[in-house]
Every structure is written in structure tokens, then in C-alpha cells.
Coordinates of C-alpha atoms in Angstrom, one line a residue:
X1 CA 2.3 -150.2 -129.2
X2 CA 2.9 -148.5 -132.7
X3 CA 4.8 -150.6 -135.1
X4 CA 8.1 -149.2 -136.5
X5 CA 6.0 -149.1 -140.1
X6 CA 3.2 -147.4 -138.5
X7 CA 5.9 -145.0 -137.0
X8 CA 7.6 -144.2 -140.3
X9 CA 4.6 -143.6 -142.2
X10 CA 3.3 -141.0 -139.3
X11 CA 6.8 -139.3 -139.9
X12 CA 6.4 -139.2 -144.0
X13 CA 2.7 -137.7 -143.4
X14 CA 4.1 -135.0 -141.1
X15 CA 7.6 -134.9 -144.1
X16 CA 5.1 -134.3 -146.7
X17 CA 2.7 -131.8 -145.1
X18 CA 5.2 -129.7 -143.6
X19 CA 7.4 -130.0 -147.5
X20 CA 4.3 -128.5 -148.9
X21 CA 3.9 -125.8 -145.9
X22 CA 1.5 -127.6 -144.4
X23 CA 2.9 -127.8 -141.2
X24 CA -0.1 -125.8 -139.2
X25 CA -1.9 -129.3 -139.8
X26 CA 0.9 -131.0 -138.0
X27 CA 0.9 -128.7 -134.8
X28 CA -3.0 -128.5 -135.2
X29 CA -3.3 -132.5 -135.1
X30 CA -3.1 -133.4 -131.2
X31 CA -2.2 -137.0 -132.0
X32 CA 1.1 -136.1 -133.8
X33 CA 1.9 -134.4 -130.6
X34 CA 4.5 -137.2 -129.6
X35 CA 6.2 -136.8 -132.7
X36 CA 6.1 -133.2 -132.6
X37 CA 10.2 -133.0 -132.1
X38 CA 10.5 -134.5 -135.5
X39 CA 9.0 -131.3 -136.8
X40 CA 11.2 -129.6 -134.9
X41 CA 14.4 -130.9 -135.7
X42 CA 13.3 -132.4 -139.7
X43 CA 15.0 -130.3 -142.3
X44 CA 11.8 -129.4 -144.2
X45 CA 11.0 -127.2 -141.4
X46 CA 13.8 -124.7 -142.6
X47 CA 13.8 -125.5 -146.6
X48 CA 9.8 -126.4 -147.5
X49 CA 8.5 -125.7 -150.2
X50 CA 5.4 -123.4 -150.2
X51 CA 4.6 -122.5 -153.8
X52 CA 1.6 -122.5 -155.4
X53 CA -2.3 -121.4 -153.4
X54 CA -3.0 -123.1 -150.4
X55 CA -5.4 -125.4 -152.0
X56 CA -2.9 -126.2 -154.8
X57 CA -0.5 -127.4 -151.8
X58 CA -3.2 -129.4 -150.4
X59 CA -3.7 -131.1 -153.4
X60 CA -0.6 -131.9 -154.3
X61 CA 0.2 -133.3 -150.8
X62 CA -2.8 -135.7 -150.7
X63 CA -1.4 -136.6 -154.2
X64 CA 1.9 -137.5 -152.5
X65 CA 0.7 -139.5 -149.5
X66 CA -1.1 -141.9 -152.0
X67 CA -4.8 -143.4 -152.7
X68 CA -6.1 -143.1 -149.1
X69 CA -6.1 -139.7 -149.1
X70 CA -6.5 -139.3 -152.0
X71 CA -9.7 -140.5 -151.9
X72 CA -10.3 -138.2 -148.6
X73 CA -9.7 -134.9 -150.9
X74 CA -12.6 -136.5 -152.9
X75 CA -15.0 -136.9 -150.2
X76 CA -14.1 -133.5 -148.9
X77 CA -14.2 -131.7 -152.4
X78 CA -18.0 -132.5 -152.7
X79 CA -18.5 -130.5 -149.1
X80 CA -18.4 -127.2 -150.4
X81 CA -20.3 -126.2 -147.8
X82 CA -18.1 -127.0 -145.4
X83 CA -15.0 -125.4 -147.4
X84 CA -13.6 -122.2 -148.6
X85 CA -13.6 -121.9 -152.8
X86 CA -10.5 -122.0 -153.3
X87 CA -9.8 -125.3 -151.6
X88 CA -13.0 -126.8 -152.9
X89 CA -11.9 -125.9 -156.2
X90 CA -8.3 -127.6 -155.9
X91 CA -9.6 -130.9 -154.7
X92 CA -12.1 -131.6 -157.0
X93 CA -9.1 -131.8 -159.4
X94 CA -9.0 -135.1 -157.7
X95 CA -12.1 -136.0 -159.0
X96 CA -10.2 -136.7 -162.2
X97 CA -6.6 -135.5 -162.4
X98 CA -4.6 -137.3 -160.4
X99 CA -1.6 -138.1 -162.2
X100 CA -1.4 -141.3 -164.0
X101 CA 1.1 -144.2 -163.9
X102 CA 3.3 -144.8 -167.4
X103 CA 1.4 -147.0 -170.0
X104 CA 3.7 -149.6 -170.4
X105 CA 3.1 -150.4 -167.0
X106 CA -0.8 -150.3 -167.3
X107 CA 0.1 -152.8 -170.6
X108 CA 2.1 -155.0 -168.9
X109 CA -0.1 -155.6 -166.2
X110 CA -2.9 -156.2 -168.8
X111 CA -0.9 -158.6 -170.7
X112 CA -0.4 -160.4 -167.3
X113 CA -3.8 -160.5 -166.3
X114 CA -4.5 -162.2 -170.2
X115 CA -1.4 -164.2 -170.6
X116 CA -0.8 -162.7 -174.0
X117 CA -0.1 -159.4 -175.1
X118 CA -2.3 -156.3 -174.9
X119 CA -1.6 -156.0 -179.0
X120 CA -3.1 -159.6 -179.3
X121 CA -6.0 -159.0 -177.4
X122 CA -7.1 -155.3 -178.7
X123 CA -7.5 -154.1 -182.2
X124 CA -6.2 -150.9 -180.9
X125 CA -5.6 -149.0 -177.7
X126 CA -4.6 -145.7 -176.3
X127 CA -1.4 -144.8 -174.6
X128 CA -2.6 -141.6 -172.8
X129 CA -5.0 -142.2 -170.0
X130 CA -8.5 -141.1 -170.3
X131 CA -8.4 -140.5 -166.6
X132 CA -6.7 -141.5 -163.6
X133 CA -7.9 -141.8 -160.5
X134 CA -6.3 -142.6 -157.1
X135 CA -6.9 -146.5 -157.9
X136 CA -6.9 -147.1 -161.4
X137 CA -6.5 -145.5 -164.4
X138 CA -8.9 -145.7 -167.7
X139 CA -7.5 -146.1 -171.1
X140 CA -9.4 -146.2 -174.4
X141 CA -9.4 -149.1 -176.3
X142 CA -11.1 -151.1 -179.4
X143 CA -12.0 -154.6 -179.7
X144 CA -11.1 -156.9 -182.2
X145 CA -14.7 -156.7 -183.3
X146 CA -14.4 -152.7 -183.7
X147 CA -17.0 -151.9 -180.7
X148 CA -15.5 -148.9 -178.5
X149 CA -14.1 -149.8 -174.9
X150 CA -12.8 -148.6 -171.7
X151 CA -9.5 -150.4 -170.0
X152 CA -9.7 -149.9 -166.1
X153 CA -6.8 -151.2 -165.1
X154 CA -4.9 -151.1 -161.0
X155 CA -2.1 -148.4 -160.1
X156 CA 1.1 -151.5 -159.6
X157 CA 1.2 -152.4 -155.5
X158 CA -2.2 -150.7 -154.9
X159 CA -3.1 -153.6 -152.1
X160 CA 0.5 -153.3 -150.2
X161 CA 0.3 -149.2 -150.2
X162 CA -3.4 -149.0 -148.9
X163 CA -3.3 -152.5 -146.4
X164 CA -0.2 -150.1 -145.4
X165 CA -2.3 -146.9 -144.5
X166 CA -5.0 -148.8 -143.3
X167 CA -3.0 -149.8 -140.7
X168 CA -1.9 -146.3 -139.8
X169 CA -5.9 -145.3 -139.8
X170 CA -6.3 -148.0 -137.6
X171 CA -3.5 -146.4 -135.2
X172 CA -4.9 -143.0 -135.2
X173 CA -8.2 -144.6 -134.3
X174 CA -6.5 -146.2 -131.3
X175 CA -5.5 -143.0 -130.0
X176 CA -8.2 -140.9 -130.7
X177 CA -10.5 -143.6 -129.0
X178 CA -8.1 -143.5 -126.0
X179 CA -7.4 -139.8 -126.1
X180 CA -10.3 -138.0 -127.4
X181 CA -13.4 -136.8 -125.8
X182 CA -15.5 -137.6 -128.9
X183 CA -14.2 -140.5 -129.5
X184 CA -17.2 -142.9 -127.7
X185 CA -19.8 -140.5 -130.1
X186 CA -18.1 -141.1 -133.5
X187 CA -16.6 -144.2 -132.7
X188 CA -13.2 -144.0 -135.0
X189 CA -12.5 -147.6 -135.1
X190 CA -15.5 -148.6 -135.9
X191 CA -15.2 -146.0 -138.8
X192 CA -11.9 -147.4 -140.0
X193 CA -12.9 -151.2 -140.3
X194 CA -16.0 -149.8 -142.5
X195 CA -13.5 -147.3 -144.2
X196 CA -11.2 -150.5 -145.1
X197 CA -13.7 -152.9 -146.1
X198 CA -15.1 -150.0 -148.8
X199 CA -11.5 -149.6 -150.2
X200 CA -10.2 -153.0 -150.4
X201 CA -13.6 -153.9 -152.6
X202 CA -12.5 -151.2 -154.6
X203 CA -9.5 -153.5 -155.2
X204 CA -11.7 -156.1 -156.4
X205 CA -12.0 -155.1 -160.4
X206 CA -14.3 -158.1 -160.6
X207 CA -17.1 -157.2 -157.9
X208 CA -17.1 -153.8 -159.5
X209 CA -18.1 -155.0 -163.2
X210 CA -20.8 -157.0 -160.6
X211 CA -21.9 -154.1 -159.0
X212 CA -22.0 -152.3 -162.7
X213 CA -23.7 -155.2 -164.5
X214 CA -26.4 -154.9 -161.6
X215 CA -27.3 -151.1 -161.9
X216 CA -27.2 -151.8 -165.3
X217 CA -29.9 -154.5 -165.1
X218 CA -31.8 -152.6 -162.7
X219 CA -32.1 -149.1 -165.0
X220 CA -33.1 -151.4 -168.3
X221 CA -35.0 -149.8 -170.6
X222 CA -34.8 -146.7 -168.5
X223 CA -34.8 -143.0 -170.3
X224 CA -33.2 -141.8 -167.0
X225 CA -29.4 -143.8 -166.5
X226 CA -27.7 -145.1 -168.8
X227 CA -24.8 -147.3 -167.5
X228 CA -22.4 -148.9 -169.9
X229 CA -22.7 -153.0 -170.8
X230 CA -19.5 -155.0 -169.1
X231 CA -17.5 -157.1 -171.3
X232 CA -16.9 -159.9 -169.1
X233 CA -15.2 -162.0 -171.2
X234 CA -12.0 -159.4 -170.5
X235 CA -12.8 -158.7 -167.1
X236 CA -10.4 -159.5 -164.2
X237 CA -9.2 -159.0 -161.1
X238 CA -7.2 -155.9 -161.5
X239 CA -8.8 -155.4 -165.0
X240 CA -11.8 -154.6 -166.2
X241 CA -13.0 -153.8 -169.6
X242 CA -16.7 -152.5 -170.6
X243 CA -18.5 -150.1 -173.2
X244 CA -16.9 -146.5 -173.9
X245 CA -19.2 -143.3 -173.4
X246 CA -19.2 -139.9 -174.7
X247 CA -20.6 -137.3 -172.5
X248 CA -20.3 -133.9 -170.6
X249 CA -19.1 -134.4 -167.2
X250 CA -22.1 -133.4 -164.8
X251 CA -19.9 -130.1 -163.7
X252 CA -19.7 -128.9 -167.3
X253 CA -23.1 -126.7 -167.2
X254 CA -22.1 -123.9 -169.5
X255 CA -21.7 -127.0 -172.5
X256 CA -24.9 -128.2 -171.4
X257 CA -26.2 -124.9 -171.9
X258 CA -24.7 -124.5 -175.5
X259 CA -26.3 -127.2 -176.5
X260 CA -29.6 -126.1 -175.1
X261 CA -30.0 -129.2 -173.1
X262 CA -32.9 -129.1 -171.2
X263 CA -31.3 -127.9 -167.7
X264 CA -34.7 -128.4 -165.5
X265 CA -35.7 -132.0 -166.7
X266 CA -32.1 -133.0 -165.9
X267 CA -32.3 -131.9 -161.9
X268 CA -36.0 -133.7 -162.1
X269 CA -34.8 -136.9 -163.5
X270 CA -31.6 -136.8 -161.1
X271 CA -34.3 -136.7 -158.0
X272 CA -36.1 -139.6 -159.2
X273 CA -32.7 -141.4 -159.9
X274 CA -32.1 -140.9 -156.5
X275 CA -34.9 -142.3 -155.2
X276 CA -35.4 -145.5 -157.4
X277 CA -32.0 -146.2 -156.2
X278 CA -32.9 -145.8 -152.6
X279 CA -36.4 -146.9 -152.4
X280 CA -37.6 -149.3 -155.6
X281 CA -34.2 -151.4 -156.3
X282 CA -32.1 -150.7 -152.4
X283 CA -29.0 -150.7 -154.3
X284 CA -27.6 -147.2 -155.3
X285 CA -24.3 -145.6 -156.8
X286 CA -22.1 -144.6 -153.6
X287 CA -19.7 -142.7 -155.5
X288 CA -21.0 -140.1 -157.3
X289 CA -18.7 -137.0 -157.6
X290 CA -19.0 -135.3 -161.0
X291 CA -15.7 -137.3 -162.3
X292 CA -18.0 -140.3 -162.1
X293 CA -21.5 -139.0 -163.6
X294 CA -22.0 -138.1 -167.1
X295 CA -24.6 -136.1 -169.3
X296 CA -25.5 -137.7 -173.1
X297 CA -27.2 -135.0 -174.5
X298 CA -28.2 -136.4 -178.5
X299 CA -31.6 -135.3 -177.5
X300 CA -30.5 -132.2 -175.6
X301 CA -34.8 -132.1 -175.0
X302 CA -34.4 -135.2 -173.3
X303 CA -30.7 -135.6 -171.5
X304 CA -30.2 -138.8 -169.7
X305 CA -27.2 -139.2 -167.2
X306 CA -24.9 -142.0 -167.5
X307 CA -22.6 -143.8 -164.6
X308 CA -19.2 -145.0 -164.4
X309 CA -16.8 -146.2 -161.7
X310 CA -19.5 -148.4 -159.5
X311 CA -16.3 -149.6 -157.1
X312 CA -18.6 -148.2 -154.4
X313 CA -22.1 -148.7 -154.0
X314 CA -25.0 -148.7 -151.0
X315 CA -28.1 -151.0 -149.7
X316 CA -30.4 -149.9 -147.0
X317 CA -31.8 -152.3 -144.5
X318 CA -35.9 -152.0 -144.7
X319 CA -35.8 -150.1 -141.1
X320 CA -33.4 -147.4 -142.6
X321 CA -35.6 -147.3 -145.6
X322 CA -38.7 -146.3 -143.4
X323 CA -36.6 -144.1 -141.4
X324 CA -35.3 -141.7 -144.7
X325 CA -38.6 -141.5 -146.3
X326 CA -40.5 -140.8 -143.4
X327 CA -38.1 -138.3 -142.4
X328 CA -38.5 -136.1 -145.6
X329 CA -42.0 -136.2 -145.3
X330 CA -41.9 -135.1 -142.1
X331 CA -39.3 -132.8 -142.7
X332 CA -41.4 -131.0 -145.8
X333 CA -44.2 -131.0 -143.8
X334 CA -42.3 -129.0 -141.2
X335 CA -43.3 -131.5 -138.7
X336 CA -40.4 -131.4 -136.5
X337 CA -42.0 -133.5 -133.8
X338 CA -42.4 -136.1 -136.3
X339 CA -38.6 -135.8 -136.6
X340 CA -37.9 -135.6 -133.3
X341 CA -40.1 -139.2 -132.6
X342 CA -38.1 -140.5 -135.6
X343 CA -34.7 -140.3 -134.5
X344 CA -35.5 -141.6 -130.9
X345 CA -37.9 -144.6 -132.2
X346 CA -35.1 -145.2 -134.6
X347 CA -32.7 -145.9 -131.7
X348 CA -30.0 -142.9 -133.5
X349 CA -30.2 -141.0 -130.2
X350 CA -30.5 -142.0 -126.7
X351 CA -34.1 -143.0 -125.4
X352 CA -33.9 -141.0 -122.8
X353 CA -33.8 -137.9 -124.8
X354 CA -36.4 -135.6 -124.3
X355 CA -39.1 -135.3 -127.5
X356 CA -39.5 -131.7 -126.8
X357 CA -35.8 -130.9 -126.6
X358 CA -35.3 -132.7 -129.7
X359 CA -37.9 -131.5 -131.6
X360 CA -36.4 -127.3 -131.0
X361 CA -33.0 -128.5 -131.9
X362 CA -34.6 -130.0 -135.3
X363 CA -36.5 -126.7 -136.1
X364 CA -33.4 -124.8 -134.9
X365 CA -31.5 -125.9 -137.8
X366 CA -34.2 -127.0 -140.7
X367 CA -36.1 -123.6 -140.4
X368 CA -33.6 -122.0 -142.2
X369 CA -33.9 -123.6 -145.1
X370 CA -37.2 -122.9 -146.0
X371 CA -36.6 -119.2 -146.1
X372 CA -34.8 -120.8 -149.8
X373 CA -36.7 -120.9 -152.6
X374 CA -38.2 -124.6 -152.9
X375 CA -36.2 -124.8 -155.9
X376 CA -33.1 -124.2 -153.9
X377 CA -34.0 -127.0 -151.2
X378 CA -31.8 -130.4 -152.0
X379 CA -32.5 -133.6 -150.3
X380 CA -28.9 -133.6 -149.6
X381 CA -29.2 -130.6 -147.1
X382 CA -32.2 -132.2 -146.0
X383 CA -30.5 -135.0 -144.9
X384 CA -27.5 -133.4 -143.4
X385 CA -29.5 -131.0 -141.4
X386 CA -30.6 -134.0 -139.7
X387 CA -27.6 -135.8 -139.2
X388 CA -26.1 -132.9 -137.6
X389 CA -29.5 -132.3 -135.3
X390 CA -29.5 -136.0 -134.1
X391 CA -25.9 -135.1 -134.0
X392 CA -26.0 -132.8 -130.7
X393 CA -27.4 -135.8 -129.2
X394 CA -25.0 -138.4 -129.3
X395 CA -26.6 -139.4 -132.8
X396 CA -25.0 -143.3 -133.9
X397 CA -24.8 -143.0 -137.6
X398 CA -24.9 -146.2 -139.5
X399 CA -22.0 -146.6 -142.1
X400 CA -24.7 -147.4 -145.1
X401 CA -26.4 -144.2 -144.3
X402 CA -23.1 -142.2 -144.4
X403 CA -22.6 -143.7 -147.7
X404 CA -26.5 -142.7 -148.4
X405 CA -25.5 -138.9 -147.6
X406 CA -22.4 -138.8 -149.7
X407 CA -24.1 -140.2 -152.3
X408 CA -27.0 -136.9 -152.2
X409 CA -24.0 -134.8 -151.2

């Protein structure tokens, strides 16, 4: 039985998607079916607004419904394989310009976190937010002893609005497990407890300057990531303070360019980033859309990428590890057999399945992508092209590899 909060909020989705002349979503959605006559009868019907692109009106509406989904328009910017341009293009706006929250009340929640004013506790610090994200916001600061510093500091009420949705995921999840036909496949509630243990440890400003002081340690004395020092003396709970960058955001090739950065060691250095995370250290970066990754480029001959925002991060179990590896291997040897006896040992697909049948549906979709140019082949299509084989055959993905593939995507 749906709560009467759980009900409400369903009703403000469908307000807000239909105010932004969204409403197809609503009609396309099967579980808003029961609440369907709302659409019918709800004033926004006959007076929504629809200006602006489609992808704009997207955008703004996943603004609207709060950090959730805004966080969904995130994971679905970096899928631009999966979407149109246009809409790719609008929600990676999300990546980093989501609007901010007024600084007085960022200060006044940092002056609560202290117990003394934010004046007493920084030499100087900035008003207008460096970026703002669906969680926090970042504002520049200085300390007393003049070094340069970041200020992450919680949007007000964050844990009542998201513990909120959380439970409305956990509704939709419900139905869909009683009501749709993939439901015992992708296993929605399952999805959602692992969805809401990610987000409310984003909540957590604390385990975050852990999981940055960490990666940190890990990369020491490394000419490949540079990840800033954590100042933990100011670090709390819904504050957290650590050492400024200044960088090109990954996206921002044509700069990169200008400055004759060295375009080709970058992509080389960012594959071996990727596996030292996986493979030597098991701990890697879960959350790396460009509004999170940075190039320095003082030695535009040697560029080195630097990491913020660490709310998120990843750790394979020793049998996943084996399983990944092996798979490329196989993969790049065009061994789809290999593949094949890799999911099934792997216990991703039934037992039962048939090696053969497996191994045509693996070459079926990896073949194409060797009519690319190798330099055109990412380990991130690698690894999707074999999610979505395994995937015809009732594939189980584990949650730490789903975080493993957004990380490549």
C-alpha cells in the first residue's frame, strides 16, 4: 500500500513533467497508469509550459524534481550512445550547472558546522559558487595561512528530500517487480537498496575526504593523478574543506589543444589510470563525468589529470577482478569462446546456457567493433558489449561492476 507521501510525490513527478511538456513520459510510464486521471484532469495539461528544446525541458525538470534525478541526468548524460545530441548535450549541463543555493545559507551552515563564524575561520572566501552540484556546492576560499581552498558544503535538508525519493524509488520498484516482465532479470529492488546506500554516503562529507585522502595516498608520487591534499582539521559532516586546483575540465579539448598539450599521452595515461585503479590498488573513482576530472597542463608535454568529488568510489572482489581482465584479453584476442566460458564459469548467466549459443551472441555484437580503427576501440565499449551479450541471457550484474562500467563510460 502506497503512503499518502509516496502518493503526493508520484503526483508532483507527473505536475512537473507534464509543466515542462513532458507529459509523453507520463502516458509512456505504465506504472503511473493508476494515476493517469490526474493527468487528465490537472491543470498543467491545458496551460504547460513548453519553451525552450526538448533537452533544455528535460533538464530543467530533473532540476526541479531535486538531487535524485538529478543525479540520473548525470548518469544518462555520459551515454551518448544511447542518446540523441541534443539531449546529451543539455544534461551534461548537470555535470556542473545545476543552480546553486544562496551563500549566506552555505555560510551559515559552515558557521554551524564550526561554532564560530565563517569570517573567523577563513582569511577570505567567495560568495559565488565555483560549482554546484545536485548535492553540494563548492566555494573558494583562503586559509588563515594564505594556502588556496575549496569549501564543499551540503544543499540545507539534503537527507529529508533524498530519504524522501528514496522511498518513492523503493515504490516504483515494488511495482515494477510485481508488474513487469523484466523485473526477475534486473531485479529493481535490489537496484534501489544499492542505488540508496551510494547516495546517502554521498551525504557523508567525512567518508568522502576518506575516500579522497585514500586515492590520494594511493597515486603518491605518481606523474599520472594528481588528487588534491584534504584539510582535515576543517572537515565535517556536511563540510569539507581541501586544496584548490586550477585546470581545464577534461571536455575542454580545443584549450587543450591551444596550449599544445600533448593530446595522445593524455588518452595513454588515462588507460593506465584506469587500470591501476582496477587492478593494482581495487579501489577506483566511481564518479567520473568530466565536471569531476581535470587536466593541469604546466607541462603541456606532460599533462597529468587531477580528481575531485570522490563521494562515489568502487572495489572489486578478487573473482570480479579475474573475470574483467580475463575478459579483455579474451575479447582482444577475438576469442569469443573464451567469453562465452567466462560469463557461464562466472555464474552471470545461467549454467545451463549453451557455450556455443553464447559464444555467436558474443561475436554477434563485438565483431563490429573491430571494423574501428584500434585507436577508436575503448575499454568502455568493450565492457558494455559484454554486458549487453550476457545480457540476452538473463545476465545478473553485480552493483560494483555497474559502478566499474560507469566509471569507463
Amino acid at each position: 500500500m502506497l503512503s499518502l507521501r509516496v502518493i503526493g510525490r508520484l503526483v508532483e513527478i507527473q505536475r512537473v513533467l507534464t509543466r515542462y511538456g513532458l507529459d509523453d513520459f507520463v502516458r509512456a510510464t505504465h506504472l503511473y497508469r493508476p494515476l493517469r486521471f490526474f493527468n487528465y484532469l490537472s491543470p498543467w495539461t491545458w496551460f504547460r509550459r513548453r519553451h525552450g528544446s526538448r533537452g533544455e525541458r528535460l533538464r530543467l525538470a530533473l532540476e526541479d524534481l531535486g538531487p535524485i534525478f538529478v543525479k540520473f541526468g548525470q548518469a544518462l548524460s555520459t551515454r551518448r550512445d544511447l542518446l540523441p545530441v541534443d539531449i546529451a548535450d543539455e544534461l551534461a549541463k548537470l555535470q556542473d550547472q545545476v543552480p546553486p543555493f544562496p551563500s549566506e545559507i552555505a555560510k551559515a551552515a559552515i558557521a554551524r558546522a564550526y561554532g564560530r563564524p565563517v569570517a573567523e575561520v577563513f582569511e577570505s572566501f567567495e560568495d559565488a559558487p565555483i560549482a554546484a552540484a545536485s548535492i553540494a556546492q563548492v566555494h573558494g576560499a583562503k586559509l588563515r595561512d594564505g594556502k588556496e581552498v575549496v569549501v564543499k558544503v551540503l544543499r540545507p535538508g539534503m537527507r529529508a528530500i533524498i530519504e524522501r525519493d528514496i522511498e518513492v524509488l523503493y515504490a516504483l520498484a515494488g511495482l515494477a517487480a510485481r508488474y513487469w516482465s523484466e523485473s526477475a532479470r534486473l531485479r529493481p529492488v535490489a537496484v534501489v537498496r544499492e542505488y540508496e546506500k551510494t547516495v546517502l554516503d554521498e551525504l557523508d562529507l567525512m567518508r568522502e575526504a576518506g575516500n579522497a585522502s585514500q586515492l590520494k595516498r594511493n597515486f603518491a608520487g605518481s606523474t599520472l593523478l594528481y588528487v588534491p591534499e584534504v584539510h582535515w582539521e576543517y572537515c565535517r559532516p556536511d563540510v569539507m574543506v581541501m586544496e584548490r586546483i586550477h585546470g581545464l575540465t577534461v571536455s575542454n579539448v580545443a584549450e587543450m589543444r591551444q596550449r599544445g598539450t600533448d593530446i595522445r599521452k593524455l588518452a595513454e595515461n588515462g588507460v593506465e589510470i584506469f587500470f591501476t585503479q582496477v587492478f593494482r590498488h581495487n579501489f577506483f573513482h566511481a564518479d567520473m563525468h568530466p565536471g569531476n576530472i581535470f587536466v593541469l597542463t604546466d607541462d603541456p608535454a606532460n599533462p597529468r589529470y587531477a580528481a575531485v568529488d570522490f563521494g562515489i568510489v568502487g572495489t572489486l572482489d578478487p573473482r570480479d577482478q579475474q573475470y574483467v581482465a580475463e575478459n579483455f584479453l579474451a575479447f582482444f584476442d577475438r576469442d569469443y569462446r573464451r567469453v562465452a566460458k567466462l560469463h557461464i564459469d562466472s555464474g552471470w548467466v545461467p549454467a545451463t546456457t549453451r557455450v556455443d549459443e553464447l559464444e555467436s551472441a558474443v561475436r554477434t555484437v563485438c565483431e563490429p567493433i573491430f571494423n574501428k580503427p584500434l585507436k577508436d576501440i575503448s575499454f568502455a565499449q568493450v565492457l558494455l558489449r559484454l554486458f549487453e551479450t550476457a545480457e540476452r541471457f538473463e545476465m545478473e550484474v553485480q552493483p560494483q561492476l555497474i559502478l566499474l562500467q560507469k566509471t569507463l563510460l
